[in-house]
Amino acid sequence: MKTFARLIRRYVLATAGIILVVVALLLGMTIYAGVRYNGASDSVQKVGALAEALHPTADGLQWDAAHTPAEWMHGYAWAMVLDEDGNVIWQQDLPEALNHRYTASDIAVFSRWYLADYPVQCWAADYGLFVAAEPVGSQWKYNITTPQARMEAMVGGLLLAVVLGCCLWFSWRGARHLQAVADGLDTLAQGGAVQLPTTGFAGELAEKLNETGEQLRRRNEIIARRDTARTDWIAGVSHDIRTPLALILGWGEQLQQDEALPAAARQKAAGICTQSEKIRSLIGDLNLTSKLQYGAQPLRRKAVTVGPFLRRCAAEFYESPAAGDSTLELELTQAAEHTVVQADEALLLRAIENLLHNTVGHNAAPVHVTIRADAADGMLTIQVTDDGQGYPPAVLAVLQAGETGENPPHILGLHVVEQILAAHGGTAAFAQALPHGAAAALTLPL
């Protein structure tokens, strides 16, 4: 009996040792991540101090005389200041290749990531946007830009740490109780009376799990409120832009139809209307992609018959001014004609519209578009092809492999197509058509 007790004790101690090693590893990872994050925060504060040390003078922006420019720039490769139009109005050791005007899109990209492989930090000052770059390879910023995944990982790590802690507590209490049971068996074997101790471990474990569940619920509420606030902000900005955009579009149409104006002026008014329509479409795509990304766009599924739906898409395309002189051909198999899918008809229509408008919008000459549909093996396949110039290589690299590069192309409309199909449990694939043109294949489960 004593040998049995020693075996049980050895097994429990080995289990407790393994759990301690795992907990130590988790703590080490948490401390390392905290140190790295604090280091990034210190870097941002240092950039703020550099920006405040730069003062406007009669001769332009000058460093504070407390240190030399080399001392101020210690640890940094170069610095520059951009005005509201993106022009460089001051620079310190800026490479010649980077001394040019920057668009709003360029600033939005490098403010979060890199500029020509230089990790940069930005600081908004009264005189402009201060940008400081650290040497190439000195910072790794990718993990700082995934807050939601990090929060989920932290929540998962917290849950795992609590569970492992409970297991450790159980092992320690279990070792004591098993020893008491073993001693009791020895006493029984000797003919004595045994009284086993009672334990409140089950109640303590339930209390710990309830506390952990409450922590997870509060953390999920914080994440949900943050995502809701972000979606509401984008929706609010989109709504505020629509009113002045509608006025611009209305005035442009009036000028376009005013025969008293010269032909050149009416042509410019037509251009204003076309670009305004593009902005309206971009605003819609931005609002929709935000809602789809954070689950704020509900799917209103209903039975959609494929044949009538695709003919409606073709009719609306022909009625759209964006179609111009382009033509569209519809090819439906007998199986696809009467196939019914459970889908959000408005979102599915938006996906087809984005593909058609992308086709005619990125080809200078009119194109011939073909929509083919077939249903087989429990899947509906819709192919949209054209005989234009096809997708640029940079666009295909992003769509097929996710390679964004230094200057990622604008693919918001196609990204919305991917999100809509993914929300329906389907896929969207993009490729070059043969012998030339673009091809998009949408698949939906039946």
Short mmCIF file of C-alpha atoms in Angstrom, two decimals:
data_model
loop_
_atom_site.label_atom_id
_atom_site.label_comp_id
_atom_site.label_asym_id
_atom_site.label_seq_id
_atom_site.Cartn_x
_atom_site.Cartn_y
_atom_site.Cartn_z
CA MET A 1 0.00 0.00 0.00
CA LYS A 2 2.87 2.41 0.75
CA THR A 3 4.34 1.61 -2.69
CA PHE A 4 0.98 2.54 -4.29
CA ALA A 5 0.96 5.84 -2.39
CA ARG A 6 4.50 6.65 -3.59
CA LEU A 7 3.52 5.95 -7.23
CA ILE A 8 0.48 8.22 -6.98
CA ARG A 9 2.52 10.97 -5.34
CA ARG A 10 5.23 10.70 -8.01
CA TYR A 11 2.66 10.94 -10.83
CA VAL A 12 0.97 13.97 -9.30
CA LEU A 13 4.26 15.77 -8.70
CA ALA A 14 5.34 15.12 -12.31
CA THR A 15 2.05 16.58 -13.57
CA ALA A 16 2.46 19.63 -11.35
CA GLY A 17 6.01 20.13 -12.63
CA ILE A 18 4.87 20.09 -16.27
CA ILE A 19 2.12 22.60 -15.50
CA LEU A 20 4.63 24.89 -13.74
CA VAL A 21 6.92 24.82 -16.79
CA VAL A 22 4.02 25.74 -19.11
CA VAL A 23 2.92 28.59 -16.81
CA ALA A 24 6.49 29.90 -16.68
CA LEU A 25 6.68 29.90 -20.47
CA LEU A 26 3.40 31.80 -20.74
CA LEU A 27 4.56 34.38 -18.21
CA GLY A 28 7.82 34.80 -20.08
CA MET A 29 6.00 35.36 -23.37
CA THR A 30 3.69 37.91 -21.73
CA ILE A 31 6.61 39.83 -20.18
CA TYR A 32 8.50 39.79 -23.50
CA ALA A 33 5.47 41.12 -25.40
CA GLY A 34 4.99 43.85 -22.80
CA VAL A 35 8.61 44.94 -23.05
CA ARG A 36 8.38 45.09 -26.84
CA TYR A 37 5.16 47.10 -26.71
CA ASN A 38 6.58 49.55 -24.17
CA GLY A 39 9.60 49.98 -26.43
CA ALA A 40 7.34 50.98 -29.30
CA SER A 41 5.50 53.47 -27.07
CA ASP A 42 8.82 55.04 -26.02
CA SER A 43 9.73 55.42 -29.70
CA VAL A 44 6.55 57.38 -30.37
CA GLN A 45 7.20 59.65 -27.36
CA LYS A 46 10.74 60.32 -28.58
CA VAL A 47 9.42 61.36 -32.00
CA GLY A 48 7.06 63.77 -30.24
CA ALA A 49 10.03 65.31 -28.43
CA LEU A 50 11.89 65.69 -31.74
CA ALA A 51 8.87 67.36 -33.35
CA GLU A 52 8.52 69.81 -30.44
CA ALA A 53 12.25 70.64 -30.67
CA LEU A 54 11.72 71.93 -34.22
CA HIS A 55 10.63 75.59 -34.26
CA PRO A 56 9.55 77.90 -37.10
CA THR A 57 11.94 80.82 -37.62
CA ALA A 58 12.39 83.56 -40.18
CA ASP A 59 14.78 81.25 -42.05
CA GLY A 60 12.40 78.28 -41.88
CA LEU A 61 12.21 75.40 -39.43
CA GLN A 62 15.24 75.10 -37.12
CA TRP A 63 16.27 72.69 -34.36
CA ASP A 64 16.33 73.88 -30.77
CA ALA A 65 19.80 75.21 -29.98
CA ALA A 66 20.08 72.94 -26.92
CA HIS A 67 21.65 70.26 -29.16
CA THR A 68 23.24 70.00 -32.56
CA PRO A 69 21.22 68.51 -35.45
CA ALA A 70 23.35 65.37 -35.26
CA GLU A 71 22.56 65.00 -31.54
CA TRP A 72 18.83 65.50 -32.16
CA MET A 73 18.92 62.89 -34.95
CA HIS A 74 20.82 60.31 -32.90
CA GLY A 75 19.29 56.91 -33.63
CA TYR A 76 17.35 58.15 -36.67
CA ALA A 77 18.25 57.90 -40.36
CA TRP A 78 16.42 60.99 -41.61
CA ALA A 79 13.49 63.32 -40.91
CA MET A 80 11.18 65.54 -42.93
CA VAL A 81 8.14 67.80 -42.54
CA LEU A 82 5.18 67.72 -44.94
CA ASP A 83 2.67 70.52 -45.43
CA GLU A 84 -1.07 70.04 -45.96
CA ASP A 85 -0.51 69.32 -49.67
CA GLY A 86 2.10 66.63 -49.00
CA ASN A 87 5.09 68.77 -50.08
CA VAL A 88 8.43 68.48 -48.24
CA ILE A 89 9.01 71.87 -46.57
CA TRP A 90 11.95 70.78 -44.37
CA GLN A 91 14.24 67.79 -44.27
CA GLN A 92 17.24 66.43 -42.42
CA ASP A 93 19.40 63.82 -44.20
CA LEU A 94 16.44 62.86 -46.42
CA PRO A 95 17.50 60.57 -49.32
CA GLU A 96 17.07 62.21 -52.71
CA ALA A 97 14.76 59.40 -53.88
CA LEU A 98 12.30 60.24 -51.09
CA ASN A 99 12.36 64.03 -51.58
CA HIS A 100 9.09 64.44 -53.49
CA ARG A 101 5.43 65.20 -52.95
CA TYR A 102 3.33 62.61 -51.09
CA THR A 103 -0.36 61.97 -51.66
CA ALA A 104 -2.88 61.35 -48.89
CA SER A 105 -2.82 57.65 -49.75
CA ASP A 106 1.00 57.56 -49.46
CA ILE A 107 0.85 59.20 -46.04
CA ALA A 108 -1.90 56.86 -44.85
CA VAL A 109 0.25 53.85 -45.81
CA PHE A 110 3.64 54.86 -44.43
CA SER A 111 2.21 56.36 -41.21
CA ARG A 112 1.28 52.82 -40.16
CA TRP A 113 4.03 50.82 -41.83
CA TYR A 114 7.21 51.67 -43.70
CA LEU A 115 8.47 54.18 -46.24
CA ALA A 116 10.98 52.58 -48.65
CA ASP A 117 11.82 49.94 -45.98
CA TYR A 118 12.45 52.65 -43.35
CA PRO A 119 10.27 52.18 -40.21
CA VAL A 120 8.79 55.64 -39.69
CA GLN A 121 6.94 57.46 -36.90
CA CYS A 122 4.71 60.50 -37.52
CA TRP A 123 3.78 63.43 -35.30
CA ALA A 124 1.22 66.13 -36.17
CA ALA A 125 2.58 69.58 -35.29
CA ASP A 126 1.36 73.11 -35.92
CA TYR A 127 3.86 73.60 -38.75
CA GLY A 128 2.96 70.31 -40.54
CA LEU A 129 3.41 66.56 -40.33
CA PHE A 130 6.77 65.59 -38.77
CA VAL A 131 8.09 62.26 -40.07
CA ALA A 132 11.17 60.56 -38.58
CA ALA A 133 12.67 57.33 -39.92
CA GLU A 134 14.74 54.82 -38.02
CA PRO A 135 17.42 52.78 -39.83
CA VAL A 136 16.28 49.96 -42.10
CA GLY A 137 15.83 46.72 -40.16
CA SER A 138 15.76 48.37 -36.73
CA GLN A 139 12.03 47.93 -36.04
CA TRP A 140 9.43 45.26 -36.77
CA LYS A 141 6.00 46.90 -36.80
CA TYR A 142 3.72 44.23 -38.18
CA ASN A 143 2.57 42.69 -34.91
CA ILE A 144 1.59 46.11 -33.51
CA THR A 145 -0.99 46.58 -36.28
CA THR A 146 -3.24 43.60 -35.47
CA PRO A 147 -5.03 44.74 -32.32
CA GLN A 148 -8.07 42.48 -32.60
CA ALA A 149 -6.03 39.32 -33.11
CA ARG A 150 -3.76 40.35 -30.24
CA MET A 151 -6.73 40.92 -27.96
CA GLU A 152 -8.14 37.52 -28.86
CA ALA A 153 -4.75 35.93 -28.22
CA MET A 154 -4.49 37.68 -24.85
CA VAL A 155 -7.96 36.47 -23.90
CA GLY A 156 -7.07 32.93 -24.96
CA GLY A 157 -3.81 33.12 -23.00
CA LEU A 158 -5.65 34.42 -19.93
CA LEU A 159 -8.11 31.54 -20.14
CA LEU A 160 -5.31 29.02 -20.58
CA ALA A 161 -3.38 30.49 -17.63
CA VAL A 162 -6.45 30.30 -15.38
CA VAL A 163 -7.18 26.71 -16.43
CA LEU A 164 -3.56 25.71 -15.84
CA GLY A 165 -3.64 27.45 -12.48
CA CYS A 166 -6.75 25.51 -11.55
CA CYS A 167 -5.03 22.29 -12.64
CA LEU A 168 -2.03 23.15 -10.47
CA TRP A 169 -4.29 23.85 -7.51
CA PHE A 170 -6.14 20.58 -8.14
CA SER A 171 -2.85 18.66 -8.33
CA TRP A 172 -1.68 20.06 -5.00
CA ARG A 173 -5.00 19.43 -3.28
CA GLY A 174 -5.37 16.07 -5.02
CA ALA A 175 -1.93 14.94 -3.77
CA ARG A 176 -2.98 15.68 -0.20
CA HIS A 177 -6.29 13.88 -0.59
CA LEU A 178 -4.74 10.86 -2.32
CA GLN A 179 -2.21 10.63 0.47
CA ALA A 180 -5.07 10.73 2.98
CA VAL A 181 -6.89 7.99 1.05
CA ALA A 182 -3.74 5.86 0.91
CA ASP A 183 -3.21 6.33 4.66
CA GLY A 184 -6.85 5.42 5.19
CA LEU A 185 -6.47 2.23 3.16
CA ASP A 186 -3.42 1.33 5.24
CA THR A 187 -5.47 1.92 8.40
CA LEU A 188 -8.33 -0.19 7.04
CA ALA A 189 -5.90 -2.98 6.20
CA GLN A 190 -4.78 -2.91 9.83
CA GLY A 191 -8.38 -3.06 11.03
CA GLY A 192 -8.68 0.57 12.17
CA ALA A 193 -11.49 3.09 11.56
CA VAL A 194 -10.98 5.79 8.87
CA GLN A 195 -12.57 9.21 8.49
CA LEU A 196 -11.75 10.83 5.07
CA PRO A 197 -11.48 14.65 4.93
CA THR A 198 -14.09 16.64 3.03
CA THR A 199 -13.05 19.19 0.36
CA GLY A 200 -14.52 22.29 -1.25
CA PHE A 201 -12.41 21.98 -4.40
CA ALA A 202 -15.36 21.54 -6.77
CA GLY A 203 -16.95 24.73 -5.49
CA GLU A 204 -13.67 26.64 -5.70
CA LEU A 205 -13.12 25.45 -9.29
CA ALA A 206 -16.63 26.49 -10.30
CA GLU A 207 -16.06 29.91 -8.74
CA LYS A 208 -12.78 30.36 -10.61
CA LEU A 209 -14.34 29.38 -13.93
CA ASN A 210 -17.24 31.77 -13.33
CA GLU A 211 -14.78 34.59 -12.63
CA THR A 212 -12.88 33.76 -15.82
CA GLY A 213 -16.12 33.65 -17.82
CA GLU A 214 -17.09 37.09 -16.50
CA GLN A 215 -13.68 38.47 -17.47
CA LEU A 216 -14.05 37.05 -20.97
CA ARG A 217 -17.55 38.50 -21.29
CA ARG A 218 -16.33 41.99 -20.29
CA ARG A 219 -13.36 41.74 -22.68
CA ASN A 220 -15.62 40.67 -25.55
CA GLU A 221 -17.96 43.57 -24.77
CA ILE A 222 -15.00 45.99 -25.00
CA ILE A 223 -13.95 44.52 -28.37
CA ALA A 224 -17.54 44.61 -29.65
CA ARG A 225 -17.97 48.26 -28.58
CA ARG A 226 -14.72 49.20 -30.31
CA ASP A 227 -15.74 47.50 -33.55
CA THR A 228 -19.19 49.08 -33.39
CA ALA A 229 -17.68 52.52 -32.81
CA ARG A 230 -15.35 52.08 -35.80
CA THR A 231 -18.21 50.96 -38.05
CA ASP A 232 -20.45 53.80 -36.86
CA TRP A 233 -17.67 56.33 -37.49
CA ILE A 234 -17.19 55.17 -41.08
CA ALA A 235 -20.95 55.15 -41.62
CA GLY A 236 -21.23 58.68 -40.19
CA VAL A 237 -18.43 60.05 -42.37
CA SER A 238 -19.97 58.36 -45.42
CA HIS A 239 -23.33 59.93 -44.61
CA ASP A 240 -21.79 63.40 -44.15
CA ILE A 241 -20.00 63.14 -47.52
CA ARG A 242 -23.11 62.09 -49.44
CA THR A 243 -24.92 65.45 -49.01
CA PRO A 244 -22.22 67.76 -50.51
CA LEU A 245 -21.47 65.07 -53.12
CA ALA A 246 -25.12 65.05 -54.20
CA LEU A 247 -25.00 68.85 -54.58
CA ILE A 248 -21.82 68.66 -56.66
CA LEU A 249 -23.38 65.97 -58.86
CA GLY A 250 -26.58 67.97 -59.29
CA TRP A 251 -24.74 71.17 -60.22
CA GLY A 252 -22.53 69.22 -62.60
CA GLU A 253 -25.55 67.75 -64.37
CA GLN A 254 -27.12 71.22 -64.68
CA LEU A 255 -23.93 72.61 -66.19
CA GLN A 256 -23.65 69.61 -68.51
CA GLN A 257 -27.18 70.24 -69.87
CA ASP A 258 -26.80 74.03 -70.13
CA GLU A 259 -26.61 74.66 -73.89
CA ALA A 260 -25.59 78.27 -73.26
CA LEU A 261 -22.17 77.06 -72.11
CA PRO A 262 -19.34 76.25 -74.52
CA ALA A 263 -18.89 72.61 -75.48
CA ALA A 264 -15.59 72.44 -73.59
CA ALA A 265 -17.26 73.62 -70.37
CA ARG A 266 -20.07 71.07 -70.75
CA GLN A 267 -17.47 68.36 -71.33
CA LYS A 268 -15.72 69.33 -68.09
CA ALA A 269 -19.07 69.24 -66.31
CA ALA A 270 -19.59 65.71 -67.65
CA GLY A 271 -16.20 64.77 -66.22
CA ILE A 272 -17.22 66.19 -62.83
CA CYS A 273 -20.37 64.04 -62.90
CA THR A 274 -18.38 60.91 -63.83
CA GLN A 275 -15.82 61.41 -61.07
CA SER A 276 -18.58 62.22 -58.55
CA GLU A 277 -20.28 58.92 -59.40
CA LYS A 278 -16.96 57.13 -58.81
CA ILE A 279 -16.61 58.82 -55.41
CA ARG A 280 -20.17 57.80 -54.53
CA SER A 281 -19.39 54.20 -55.46
CA LEU A 282 -16.16 54.26 -53.41
CA ILE A 283 -18.03 55.60 -50.39
CA GLY A 284 -20.57 52.81 -50.71
CA ASP A 285 -17.82 50.19 -51.00
CA LEU A 286 -15.96 51.62 -48.00
CA ASN A 287 -19.07 51.56 -45.84
CA LEU A 288 -19.99 48.05 -46.97
CA THR A 289 -16.51 46.56 -46.52
CA SER A 290 -16.38 47.99 -42.98
CA LYS A 291 -19.73 46.42 -42.09
CA LEU A 292 -18.78 43.08 -43.61
CA GLN A 293 -15.42 43.04 -41.86
CA TYR A 294 -16.89 43.57 -38.39
CA GLY A 295 -20.09 41.59 -38.87
CA ALA A 296 -22.32 44.68 -38.81
CA GLN A 297 -23.95 43.87 -42.18
CA PRO A 298 -26.79 41.36 -41.67
CA LEU A 299 -27.45 38.82 -44.42
CA ARG A 300 -31.10 38.98 -45.49
CA ARG A 301 -31.21 35.60 -47.20
CA LYS A 302 -34.10 34.63 -49.41
CA ALA A 303 -34.75 32.36 -52.38
CA VAL A 304 -33.14 33.88 -55.49
CA THR A 305 -33.72 32.29 -58.90
CA VAL A 306 -30.47 32.59 -60.85
CA GLY A 307 -31.87 33.15 -64.38
CA PRO A 308 -34.11 36.18 -63.65
CA PHE A 309 -31.51 37.59 -61.24
CA LEU A 310 -28.71 37.62 -63.83
CA ARG A 311 -30.98 39.10 -66.50
CA ARG A 312 -31.80 41.88 -64.04
CA CYS A 313 -28.07 42.46 -63.55
CA ALA A 314 -27.58 42.71 -67.32
CA ALA A 315 -30.53 45.12 -67.73
CA GLU A 316 -29.30 47.44 -64.97
CA PHE A 317 -25.82 47.38 -66.49
CA TYR A 318 -27.16 48.55 -69.87
CA GLU A 319 -29.19 51.30 -68.18
CA SER A 320 -26.12 52.58 -66.31
CA PRO A 321 -24.26 55.54 -67.88
CA ALA A 322 -20.99 53.80 -66.96
CA ALA A 323 -21.66 51.05 -69.54
CA GLY A 324 -21.13 53.45 -72.46
CA ASP A 325 -20.73 51.53 -75.72
CA SER A 326 -19.75 48.27 -74.01
CA THR A 327 -21.84 45.17 -74.72
CA LEU A 328 -22.89 42.26 -72.52
CA GLU A 329 -23.70 38.65 -73.37
CA LEU A 330 -25.50 36.28 -70.97
CA GLU A 331 -24.94 32.50 -71.21
CA LEU A 332 -26.95 30.27 -68.83
CA THR A 333 -27.05 26.50 -68.77
CA GLN A 334 -30.41 24.82 -68.29
CA ALA A 335 -29.37 23.82 -64.77
CA ALA A 336 -28.41 27.40 -63.83
CA GLU A 337 -31.54 28.96 -65.36
CA HIS A 338 -33.89 27.51 -62.73
CA THR A 339 -31.41 27.09 -59.87
CA VAL A 340 -32.45 28.73 -56.59
CA VAL A 341 -29.89 29.97 -54.06
CA GLN A 342 -30.48 31.26 -50.56
CA ALA A 343 -28.68 34.59 -50.63
CA ASP A 344 -28.92 38.29 -49.88
CA GLU A 345 -30.08 39.50 -53.29
CA ALA A 346 -28.96 43.12 -52.76
CA LEU A 347 -25.42 42.10 -51.74
CA LEU A 348 -25.14 39.58 -54.57
CA LEU A 349 -26.29 42.26 -57.01
CA ARG A 350 -23.65 44.60 -55.60
CA ALA A 351 -20.94 41.99 -56.23
CA ILE A 352 -21.96 41.55 -59.88
CA GLU A 353 -22.22 45.34 -60.35
CA ASN A 354 -18.74 45.87 -58.94
CA LEU A 355 -17.30 43.32 -61.39
CA LEU A 356 -19.11 44.89 -64.38
CA HIS A 357 -18.20 48.47 -63.46
CA ASN A 358 -14.59 47.42 -62.82
CA THR A 359 -14.51 45.87 -66.30
CA VAL A 360 -15.72 48.95 -68.18
CA GLY A 361 -14.05 51.45 -65.86
CA HIS A 362 -10.50 50.13 -66.34
CA ASN A 363 -10.58 49.84 -70.13
CA ALA A 364 -10.28 52.93 -72.32
CA ALA A 365 -12.16 51.36 -75.24
CA PRO A 366 -15.59 49.66 -75.09
CA VAL A 367 -15.41 45.98 -74.19
CA HIS A 368 -17.57 42.92 -74.67
CA VAL A 369 -18.53 41.33 -71.33
CA THR A 370 -19.77 37.75 -70.98
CA ILE A 371 -21.60 36.36 -67.94
CA ARG A 372 -21.73 32.55 -67.83
CA ALA A 373 -23.57 30.56 -65.15
CA ASP A 374 -23.71 26.84 -64.43
CA ALA A 375 -24.91 24.69 -61.52
CA ALA A 376 -23.34 21.32 -60.77
CA ASP A 377 -22.25 19.21 -57.79
CA GLY A 378 -24.12 21.41 -55.31
CA MET A 379 -22.33 24.61 -56.43
CA LEU A 380 -23.39 27.59 -58.54
CA THR A 381 -20.59 29.09 -60.66
CA ILE A 382 -20.87 32.57 -62.21
CA GLN A 383 -18.05 33.69 -64.52
CA VAL A 384 -17.65 37.31 -65.62
CA THR A 385 -15.12 37.77 -68.44
CA ASP A 386 -14.24 40.55 -70.87
CA ASP A 387 -12.01 41.07 -73.91
CA GLY A 388 -10.21 44.12 -72.51
CA GLN A 389 -6.63 44.59 -71.36
CA GLY A 390 -7.01 42.37 -68.28
CA TYR A 391 -5.91 42.88 -64.67
CA PRO A 392 -2.60 44.67 -64.06
CA PRO A 393 0.07 42.32 -62.60
CA ALA A 394 0.10 44.28 -59.32
CA VAL A 395 -3.65 43.81 -58.93
CA LEU A 396 -3.44 40.06 -59.60
CA ALA A 397 -0.58 39.74 -57.11
CA VAL A 398 -2.81 41.19 -54.39
CA LEU A 399 -5.93 39.26 -55.39
CA GLN A 400 -4.24 35.87 -55.81
CA ALA A 401 -1.37 35.93 -53.31
CA GLY A 402 -2.03 38.92 -51.04
CA GLU A 403 1.26 40.60 -52.05
CA THR A 404 0.66 44.31 -51.52
CA GLY A 405 4.18 45.67 -52.15
CA GLU A 406 5.24 49.24 -51.39
CA ASN A 407 2.42 50.90 -53.37
CA PRO A 408 -0.61 48.58 -53.16
CA PRO A 409 -3.14 49.05 -55.98
CA HIS A 410 -6.70 50.20 -55.42
CA ILE A 411 -8.91 47.07 -55.31
CA LEU A 412 -11.61 48.11 -52.83
CA GLY A 413 -14.43 47.16 -55.22
CA LEU A 414 -12.98 43.69 -55.88
CA HIS A 415 -12.26 43.23 -52.17
CA VAL A 416 -15.95 43.89 -51.47
CA VAL A 417 -16.79 41.13 -53.99
CA GLU A 418 -14.56 38.72 -52.04
CA GLN A 419 -16.18 39.69 -48.74
CA ILE A 420 -19.73 39.30 -50.07
CA LEU A 421 -18.98 35.82 -51.44
CA ALA A 422 -17.21 34.81 -48.22
CA ALA A 423 -20.23 35.96 -46.18
CA HIS A 424 -22.36 33.56 -48.27
CA GLY A 425 -19.92 30.68 -47.78
CA GLY A 426 -18.57 31.01 -51.32
CA THR A 427 -15.38 32.18 -53.02
CA ALA A 428 -14.24 34.72 -55.62
CA ALA A 429 -11.25 33.98 -57.88
CA PHE A 430 -9.62 36.40 -60.34
CA ALA A 431 -7.40 35.62 -63.33
CA GLN A 432 -6.51 36.74 -66.86
CA ALA A 433 -8.85 35.66 -69.65
CA LEU A 434 -7.49 34.05 -72.81
CA PRO A 435 -6.36 35.35 -75.23
CA HIS A 436 -6.76 38.67 -73.39
CA GLY A 437 -9.03 40.29 -70.85
CA ALA A 438 -10.06 39.78 -67.22
CA ALA A 439 -11.93 36.83 -65.71
CA ALA A 440 -13.68 36.52 -62.34
CA ALA A 441 -15.23 33.28 -61.08
CA LEU A 442 -17.82 33.38 -58.27
CA THR A 443 -18.90 30.15 -56.57
CA LEU A 444 -21.85 29.77 -54.20
CA PRO A 445 -22.99 26.64 -52.37
CA LEU A 446 -26.53 25.48 -53.20
#
